[in-house]
Tab-separated table of C-alpha atoms in Angstrom:
chain	number	residue	atom	x	y	z
A	5	UNK	CA	3.518	-11.339	25.509
A	6	UNK	CA	0.664	-13.247	27.071
A	7	UNK	CA	-0.264	-16.881	26.441
A	8	UNK	CA	-2.975	-15.934	23.963
A	9	UNK	CA	-0.486	-14.022	21.823
A	10	UNK	CA	1.910	-16.987	21.932
A	11	UNK	CA	-0.739	-19.050	20.163
A	12	UNK	CA	-1.401	-16.398	17.535
A	13	UNK	CA	-0.622	-17.591	14.020
A	14	UNK	CA	0.923	-15.048	11.652
A	15	UNK	CA	1.368	-15.780	7.961
A	16	UNK	CA	4.560	-14.031	6.834
A	17	UNK	CA	4.512	-13.558	3.075
A	18	UNK	CA	7.791	-12.528	1.495
A	19	UNK	CA	8.074	-11.068	-1.994
A	20	UNK	CA	11.787	-10.311	-2.142
A	21	UNK	CA	13.112	-6.786	-1.856
A	22	UNK	CA	15.903	-5.288	0.207
A	23	UNK	CA	14.768	-6.936	3.419
A	24	UNK	CA	15.625	-10.311	1.864
A	25	UNK	CA	18.790	-8.979	0.261
A	26	UNK	CA	22.416	-9.915	0.882
A	27	UNK	CA	25.413	-7.613	0.471
A	28	UNK	CA	28.899	-8.804	-0.466
A	29	UNK	CA	30.348	-6.608	2.302
A	30	UNK	CA	28.654	-5.478	5.489
A	31	UNK	CA	29.347	-1.865	4.513
A	32	UNK	CA	27.482	-2.213	1.207
A	33	UNK	CA	24.307	-0.395	2.161
A	34	UNK	CA	22.978	0.192	-1.356
A	35	UNK	CA	24.826	-2.486	-3.363
A	36	UNK	CA	23.355	-5.925	-2.765
A	37	UNK	CA	21.464	-8.846	-4.261
A	38	UNK	CA	17.786	-8.340	-3.499
A	39	UNK	CA	15.541	-11.264	-2.647
A	40	UNK	CA	18.486	-13.569	-1.910
A	41	UNK	CA	16.942	-15.041	1.259
A	42	UNK	CA	13.747	-17.024	1.608
A	43	UNK	CA	11.079	-15.989	4.066
A	44	UNK	CA	11.868	-19.077	6.145
A	45	UNK	CA	15.511	-18.032	6.391
A	46	UNK	CA	14.534	-14.562	7.590
A	47	UNK	CA	12.253	-15.994	10.262
A	48	UNK	CA	14.818	-18.605	11.316
A	49	UNK	CA	17.283	-15.808	12.013
A	50	UNK	CA	14.755	-14.301	14.448
A	51	UNK	CA	13.497	-17.579	15.922
A	52	UNK	CA	14.638	-16.791	19.451
A	53	UNK	CA	13.222	-13.269	19.401
A	54	UNK	CA	9.873	-14.329	17.931
A	55	UNK	CA	9.439	-17.268	20.287
A	56	UNK	CA	6.590	-16.265	22.560
A	57	UNK	CA	5.470	-13.519	20.159
A	58	UNK	CA	3.687	-15.636	17.557
A	59	UNK	CA	3.698	-18.825	15.563
A	60	UNK	CA	4.872	-17.790	12.127
A	61	UNK	CA	4.259	-19.498	8.804
A	62	UNK	CA	6.746	-18.512	6.085
A	63	UNK	CA	5.345	-18.144	2.575
A	64	UNK	CA	7.310	-17.077	-0.492
A	65	UNK	CA	5.402	-15.080	-3.099
A	66	UNK	CA	6.779	-14.934	-6.621
A	67	UNK	CA	4.876	-12.690	-9.003
A	68	UNK	CA	5.290	-12.595	-12.754
A	69	UNK	CA	8.331	-10.353	-12.402
A	70	UNK	CA	9.925	-12.294	-9.537
A	71	UNK	CA	8.402	-10.103	-6.844
A	72	UNK	CA	5.483	-7.698	-6.704
A	73	UNK	CA	5.986	-5.504	-9.760
A	74	UNK	CA	2.706	-5.537	-11.678
A	75	UNK	CA	-0.961	-5.058	-10.862
A	76	UNK	CA	-1.449	-8.701	-11.764
A	77	UNK	CA	1.068	-9.469	-8.987
A	78	UNK	CA	-0.845	-7.175	-6.630
A	79	UNK	CA	-4.045	-9.082	-7.434
A	80	UNK	CA	-2.376	-12.426	-6.722
A	81	UNK	CA	-0.830	-11.143	-3.488
A	82	UNK	CA	-4.175	-9.903	-2.128
A	83	UNK	CA	-5.751	-13.228	-3.002
A	84	UNK	CA	-2.939	-15.070	-1.205
A	85	UNK	CA	-3.323	-12.913	1.916
A	86	UNK	CA	-7.081	-13.467	2.029
A	87	UNK	CA	-6.654	-17.208	1.480
A	88	UNK	CA	-4.423	-17.567	4.535
A	89	UNK	CA	-6.546	-15.280	6.701
A	90	UNK	CA	-9.653	-17.255	5.759
A	91	UNK	CA	-7.894	-20.509	6.662
A	92	UNK	CA	-5.976	-20.609	9.935
A	93	UNK	CA	-3.865	-17.433	10.123
A	94	UNK	CA	-4.858	-14.857	12.734
A	95	UNK	CA	-2.896	-12.112	10.978
A	96	UNK	CA	-0.604	-11.541	8.012
A	97	UNK	CA	2.710	-9.753	7.499
A	98	UNK	CA	3.767	-8.891	3.959
A	99	UNK	CA	7.405	-8.180	3.093
A	100	UNK	CA	8.220	-6.229	-0.042
A	101	UNK	CA	10.652	-3.766	-1.549
A	102	UNK	CA	10.258	-0.152	-0.503
A	103	UNK	CA	9.973	1.005	-4.115
A	104	UNK	CA	6.476	-0.460	-4.346
A	105	UNK	CA	5.676	-0.683	-0.635
A	106	UNK	CA	3.279	2.246	-0.382
A	107	UNK	CA	1.348	1.042	-3.428
A	108	UNK	CA	1.312	-2.603	-2.308
A	109	UNK	CA	0.014	-1.569	1.110
A	110	UNK	CA	-2.746	0.633	-0.310
A	111	UNK	CA	-3.818	-2.036	-2.803
A	112	UNK	CA	-4.078	-4.560	0.040
A	113	UNK	CA	-6.013	-2.014	2.086
A	114	UNK	CA	-8.537	-1.626	-0.741
A	115	UNK	CA	-8.897	-5.299	-1.628
A	116	UNK	CA	-8.286	-7.675	1.304
A	117	UNK	CA	-11.673	-8.857	2.512
A	118	UNK	CA	-10.658	-10.043	5.978
A	119	UNK	CA	-10.691	-7.582	8.912
A	120	UNK	CA	-7.798	-9.477	10.534
A	121	UNK	CA	-4.542	-7.513	10.937
A	122	UNK	CA	-2.427	-7.062	7.815
A	123	UNK	CA	0.976	-5.409	8.268
A	124	UNK	CA	3.386	-4.492	5.467
A	125	UNK	CA	7.086	-3.943	6.085
A	126	UNK	CA	10.450	-3.887	4.330
A	127	UNK	CA	13.864	-2.331	4.816
A	128	UNK	CA	16.320	0.126	3.331
A	129	UNK	CA	19.441	-1.911	4.066
A	130	UNK	CA	20.073	-5.551	3.161
A	131	UNK	CA	19.688	-8.190	5.851
A	132	UNK	CA	23.412	-8.616	6.557
A	133	UNK	CA	24.544	-4.976	6.306
A	134	UNK	CA	25.811	-2.950	9.248
A	135	UNK	CA	22.868	-1.403	11.063
A	136	UNK	CA	20.319	-3.195	8.910
A	137	UNK	CA	16.756	-2.168	9.698
A	138	UNK	CA	15.325	-5.385	8.288
A	139	UNK	CA	15.492	-7.497	11.421
A	140	UNK	CA	13.884	-4.891	13.661
A	141	UNK	CA	11.197	-4.113	11.086
A	142	UNK	CA	10.299	-7.783	10.637
A	143	UNK	CA	10.202	-8.400	14.384
A	144	UNK	CA	8.026	-5.365	15.038
A	145	UNK	CA	5.690	-6.171	12.156
A	146	UNK	CA	5.088	-9.683	13.479
A	147	UNK	CA	4.606	-8.369	17.030
A	148	UNK	CA	2.123	-5.764	15.830
A	149	UNK	CA	0.195	-8.267	13.729
A	150	UNK	CA	0.136	-10.836	16.547
A	151	UNK	CA	-1.156	-8.293	19.043
A	152	UNK	CA	-4.436	-7.982	17.152
A	153	UNK	CA	-4.440	-4.273	17.923
A	154	UNK	CA	-5.023	-3.279	14.294
A	155	UNK	CA	-8.000	-5.555	13.711
A	156	UNK	CA	-10.411	-3.629	11.502
A	157	UNK	CA	-7.809	-1.002	10.601
A	158	UNK	CA	-7.315	-2.445	7.138
A	159	UNK	CA	-3.677	-2.707	6.081
A	160	UNK	CA	-1.020	-0.806	8.023
A	161	UNK	CA	2.687	-0.206	7.434
A	162	UNK	CA	5.292	-0.862	10.139
A	163	UNK	CA	8.713	0.664	9.501
A	164	UNK	CA	11.348	2.286	11.692
A	165	UNK	CA	9.222	1.679	14.844
A	166	UNK	CA	6.318	3.663	13.354
A	167	UNK	CA	2.848	2.355	12.507
A	168	UNK	CA	1.332	4.116	9.488
A	169	UNK	CA	-1.974	3.757	7.698
A	170	UNK	CA	-1.672	2.288	4.211
A	171	UNK	CA	-3.585	5.237	2.822
A	172	UNK	CA	-1.226	7.871	4.236
A	173	UNK	CA	2.143	6.095	4.181
A	174	UNK	CA	4.536	7.742	1.743
A	175	UNK	CA	8.186	7.231	0.882
A	176	UNK	CA	9.938	10.563	1.283
A	177	UNK	CA	13.557	9.531	0.682
A	178	UNK	CA	15.350	6.946	-1.441
A	179	UNK	CA	17.959	5.941	1.167
A	180	UNK	CA	17.276	7.120	4.742
A	181	UNK	CA	15.919	4.584	7.216
A	182	UNK	CA	13.190	6.982	8.366
A	183	UNK	CA	11.941	7.633	4.827
A	184	UNK	CA	8.356	6.468	5.383
A	185	UNK	CA	6.039	9.008	6.951
A	186	UNK	CA	2.321	9.470	7.428
A	187	UNK	CA	2.375	12.660	5.367
A	188	UNK	CA	0.203	15.435	6.811
A	189	UNK	CA	-1.588	13.292	9.382
A	190	UNK	CA	1.354	11.508	10.961
A	191	UNK	CA	1.706	8.015	12.370
A	192	UNK	CA	-1.026	5.865	13.864
A	193	UNK	CA	1.329	4.880	16.645
A	194	UNK	CA	4.633	3.244	17.471
A	195	UNK	CA	6.160	-0.085	18.459
A	196	UNK	CA	8.538	0.556	21.344
A	197	UNK	CA	10.109	-2.778	22.198
A	198	UNK	CA	7.261	-4.682	23.931
A	199	UNK	CA	4.997	-1.637	24.032
A	200	UNK	CA	2.572	-1.013	21.183
A	201	UNK	CA	1.029	2.446	21.365
A	202	UNK	CA	-1.785	3.320	18.955
A	203	UNK	CA	-2.979	6.901	19.226
A	204	UNK	CA	-5.289	7.190	16.221
A	205	UNK	CA	-6.990	4.946	13.672
A	206	UNK	CA	-8.095	5.000	10.015
A	207	UNK	CA	-11.643	6.212	9.467
A	208	UNK	CA	-12.824	2.769	8.352
A	209	UNK	CA	-12.385	1.449	11.898
A	210	UNK	CA	-15.757	3.077	12.636
A	211	UNK	CA	-17.331	0.396	10.430
A	212	UNK	CA	-15.549	-2.516	12.118
A	213	UNK	CA	-17.870	-5.493	12.472
A	214	UNK	CA	-20.339	-4.187	9.883
A	215	UNK	CA	-20.754	-5.309	6.249
A	216	UNK	CA	-19.923	-1.777	5.102
A	217	UNK	CA	-16.366	-2.230	6.407
A	218	UNK	CA	-15.462	-4.132	3.251
A	219	UNK	CA	-14.823	-2.360	-0.012
A	220	UNK	CA	-16.645	-3.164	-3.262
A	221	UNK	CA	-13.367	-4.385	-4.747
A	222	UNK	CA	-13.860	-8.142	-4.412
A	223	UNK	CA	-11.008	-9.650	-6.403
A	224	UNK	CA	-12.863	-12.935	-6.839
A	225	UNK	CA	-15.066	-10.936	-9.201
A	226	UNK	CA	-12.257	-9.004	-10.918
A	227	UNK	CA	-10.218	-10.760	-13.602
A	228	UNK	CA	-6.511	-9.879	-13.150
A	229	UNK	CA	-6.040	-10.068	-16.912
A	230	UNK	CA	-8.804	-7.532	-17.532
A	231	UNK	CA	-7.869	-4.800	-15.112
A	232	UNK	CA	-8.524	-1.427	-16.788
A	233	UNK	CA	-5.464	0.443	-18.001
A	234	UNK	CA	-4.777	3.662	-16.107
A	235	UNK	CA	-1.892	6.102	-16.279
A	236	UNK	CA	-0.505	9.214	-14.581
A	237	UNK	CA	0.255	12.475	-16.383
A	238	UNK	CA	2.570	14.870	-14.575
A	239	UNK	CA	2.149	18.626	-14.797
A	240	UNK	CA	4.986	21.103	-15.152
A	241	UNK	CA	5.528	24.501	-16.746
A	242	UNK	CA	4.530	24.573	-20.425
A	243	UNK	CA	3.893	20.823	-20.514
A	244	UNK	CA	2.615	19.478	-23.796
A	245	UNK	CA	-0.645	17.606	-24.192
A	246	UNK	CA	0.782	14.826	-26.331
A	247	UNK	CA	1.062	12.322	-23.469
A	248	UNK	CA	-2.596	12.741	-22.506
A	249	UNK	CA	-3.674	12.456	-26.144
A	250	UNK	CA	-1.538	9.345	-26.593
A	251	UNK	CA	-3.044	7.744	-23.497
A	252	UNK	CA	-6.527	8.362	-24.847
A	253	UNK	CA	-5.658	6.942	-28.289
A	254	UNK	CA	-4.029	3.830	-26.852
A	255	UNK	CA	-7.119	2.651	-25.015
A	256	UNK	CA	-6.328	3.866	-21.513
A	257	UNK	CA	-9.551	4.009	-19.477
A	258	UNK	CA	-8.483	6.617	-16.925
A	259	UNK	CA	-5.727	9.119	-16.230
A	260	UNK	CA	-4.611	10.747	-12.991
A	261	UNK	CA	-3.482	14.337	-13.566
A	262	UNK	CA	-0.745	15.129	-11.049
A	263	UNK	CA	-0.759	18.892	-10.500
A	264	UNK	CA	-2.583	21.727	-12.234
A	265	UNK	CA	-2.488	20.999	-15.976
A	266	UNK	CA	-0.773	23.364	-18.386
A	267	UNK	CA	-2.889	25.008	-21.077
A	268	UNK	CA	-1.981	22.330	-23.615
A	269	UNK	CA	-2.596	19.537	-21.134
A	270	UNK	CA	-5.957	21.067	-20.242
A	271	UNK	CA	-6.949	21.126	-23.915
A	272	UNK	CA	-5.951	17.508	-24.366
A	273	UNK	CA	-7.831	16.546	-21.203
A	274	UNK	CA	-11.017	18.208	-22.422
A	275	UNK	CA	-10.856	16.258	-25.665
A	276	UNK	CA	-10.074	13.018	-23.820
A	277	UNK	CA	-12.934	13.454	-21.359
A	278	UNK	CA	-15.252	14.130	-24.287
A	279	UNK	CA	-14.144	10.819	-25.764
A	280	UNK	CA	-14.924	8.942	-22.531
A	281	UNK	CA	-11.635	9.040	-20.637
A	282	UNK	CA	-12.045	9.352	-16.843
A	283	UNK	CA	-9.712	11.910	-15.270
A	284	UNK	CA	-8.751	12.185	-11.599
A	285	UNK	CA	-7.251	15.469	-10.441
A	286	UNK	CA	-4.503	14.953	-7.837
A	287	UNK	CA	-1.847	17.142	-6.286
A	288	UNK	CA	1.861	16.728	-6.884
A	289	UNK	CA	2.852	18.142	-3.479
A	290	UNK	CA	3.604	16.248	-0.288
A	291	UNK	CA	0.570	17.657	1.563
A	292	UNK	CA	-2.644	19.530	0.797
A	293	UNK	CA	-5.678	18.494	-1.237
A	294	UNK	CA	-7.351	18.901	-4.613
A	295	UNK	CA	-11.094	19.312	-4.265
A	296	UNK	CA	-13.901	18.674	-6.742
A	297	UNK	CA	-13.443	21.192	-9.579
A	298	UNK	CA	-17.063	20.847	-10.635
A	299	UNK	CA	-16.040	19.801	-14.150
A	300	UNK	CA	-17.953	16.899	-15.741
A	301	UNK	CA	-15.840	13.778	-16.088
A	302	UNK	CA	-13.196	14.906	-13.600
A	303	UNK	CA	-12.913	13.421	-10.092
A	304	UNK	CA	-11.028	14.966	-7.189
A	305	UNK	CA	-8.405	12.867	-5.411
A	306	UNK	CA	-8.292	15.287	-2.474
A	307	UNK	CA	-5.092	14.337	-0.586
A	308	UNK	CA	-4.438	10.950	-2.183
A	309	UNK	CA	-1.058	10.822	-3.883
A	310	UNK	CA	-1.195	10.331	-7.666
A	311	UNK	CA	0.082	6.758	-7.453
A	312	UNK	CA	-2.540	5.783	-4.886
A	313	UNK	CA	-5.294	7.633	-6.736
A	314	UNK	CA	-4.363	5.561	-9.787
A	315	UNK	CA	-4.834	2.303	-7.848
A	316	UNK	CA	-8.245	3.404	-6.618
A	317	UNK	CA	-9.174	4.533	-10.138
A	318	UNK	CA	-8.096	1.170	-11.571
A	319	UNK	CA	-10.200	-0.770	-9.081
A	320	UNK	CA	-13.094	1.651	-9.476
A	321	UNK	CA	-13.108	1.227	-13.258
A	322	UNK	CA	-13.041	-2.534	-12.732
A	323	UNK	CA	-16.457	-2.382	-11.056
A	324	UNK	CA	-18.147	0.556	-12.835
A	325	UNK	CA	-17.750	2.936	-15.754
A	326	UNK	CA	-20.222	5.444	-14.324
A	327	UNK	CA	-18.366	8.646	-13.423
A	328	UNK	CA	-20.778	9.588	-10.639
A	329	UNK	CA	-20.346	6.154	-9.054
A	330	UNK	CA	-16.580	6.478	-9.390
A	331	UNK	CA	-16.749	9.845	-7.663
A	332	UNK	CA	-18.682	8.212	-4.822
A	333	UNK	CA	-16.065	5.465	-4.533
A	334	UNK	CA	-13.364	8.094	-4.109
A	335	UNK	CA	-15.403	9.850	-1.396
A	336	UNK	CA	-16.348	6.654	0.440
A	337	UNK	CA	-13.089	4.732	0.219
A	338	UNK	CA	-10.394	7.113	-0.964
A	339	UNK	CA	-11.030	10.057	1.328
A	340	UNK	CA	-13.303	8.780	4.136
A	341	UNK	CA	-13.827	11.113	7.043
A	342	UNK	CA	-14.769	10.613	10.672
A	343	UNK	CA	-18.320	11.536	11.591
């Protein structure tokens, strides 16, 4: 790395998870105590390897549930990232458990106001297990962040030597080290030892340096205790409509419908939409898209996964209750295109 990179300051924010976990035996790949190590301890273990890559600042994040488990935690994490990027950090790396990693990354992508690099990583094996991926993932995430190469990309994910966009990154396996993929569109690039190769970029990079680069989801204007309630309803053969009806009765503001609804779900959705519930139609497959059905009150998620469509719906409902405006937010920020 060059002298400029050596002076780059990277805030490394740890929120527990497997990457900070310790196993009783080195062969315990799935049995371990998560979040056992502090962020400083993780970085100290890589001090020699990160010397000359970046100056790192360890920060431990503890949400309400001891990690990053609720949307209130997500809100606090985004605020923490922006605070450090606005101060003296040139980039940020966020460590979290892989169970929530794709959602954490997409939330950060939608809410962090700074165009500085933000990289999310984690691991599938605890820090001290045989063949642990945690050390390599942390090293590569810091190197990628310090390089500045993803400035204006929004948040990216760095796992298993791959660089993925937060929007596309998806967990495809519960245990394998190569579980995270870029779905239909693939990786943005790779980190190969000292070589960082980026071969494509998220669509928002076209707006880099312009006010339009930022999203309308300014968390300084969104109360974490008043985030709208949203849920996901899953479609399957002969599914009942009771879940959708219960969501509507309980005060849920929006529902993501994962898959084509059954007849009973469709009936419940029509009643719910008539009562003011906002519905987003998403697919339940690994690839493909759901396009605008032309039905009042229903918004198309296109190729957003249900869990990511729910995050966008939550933030959208936090800034507007107008369905047409929500539809525009999905087009502009959920499924942006080049050109």
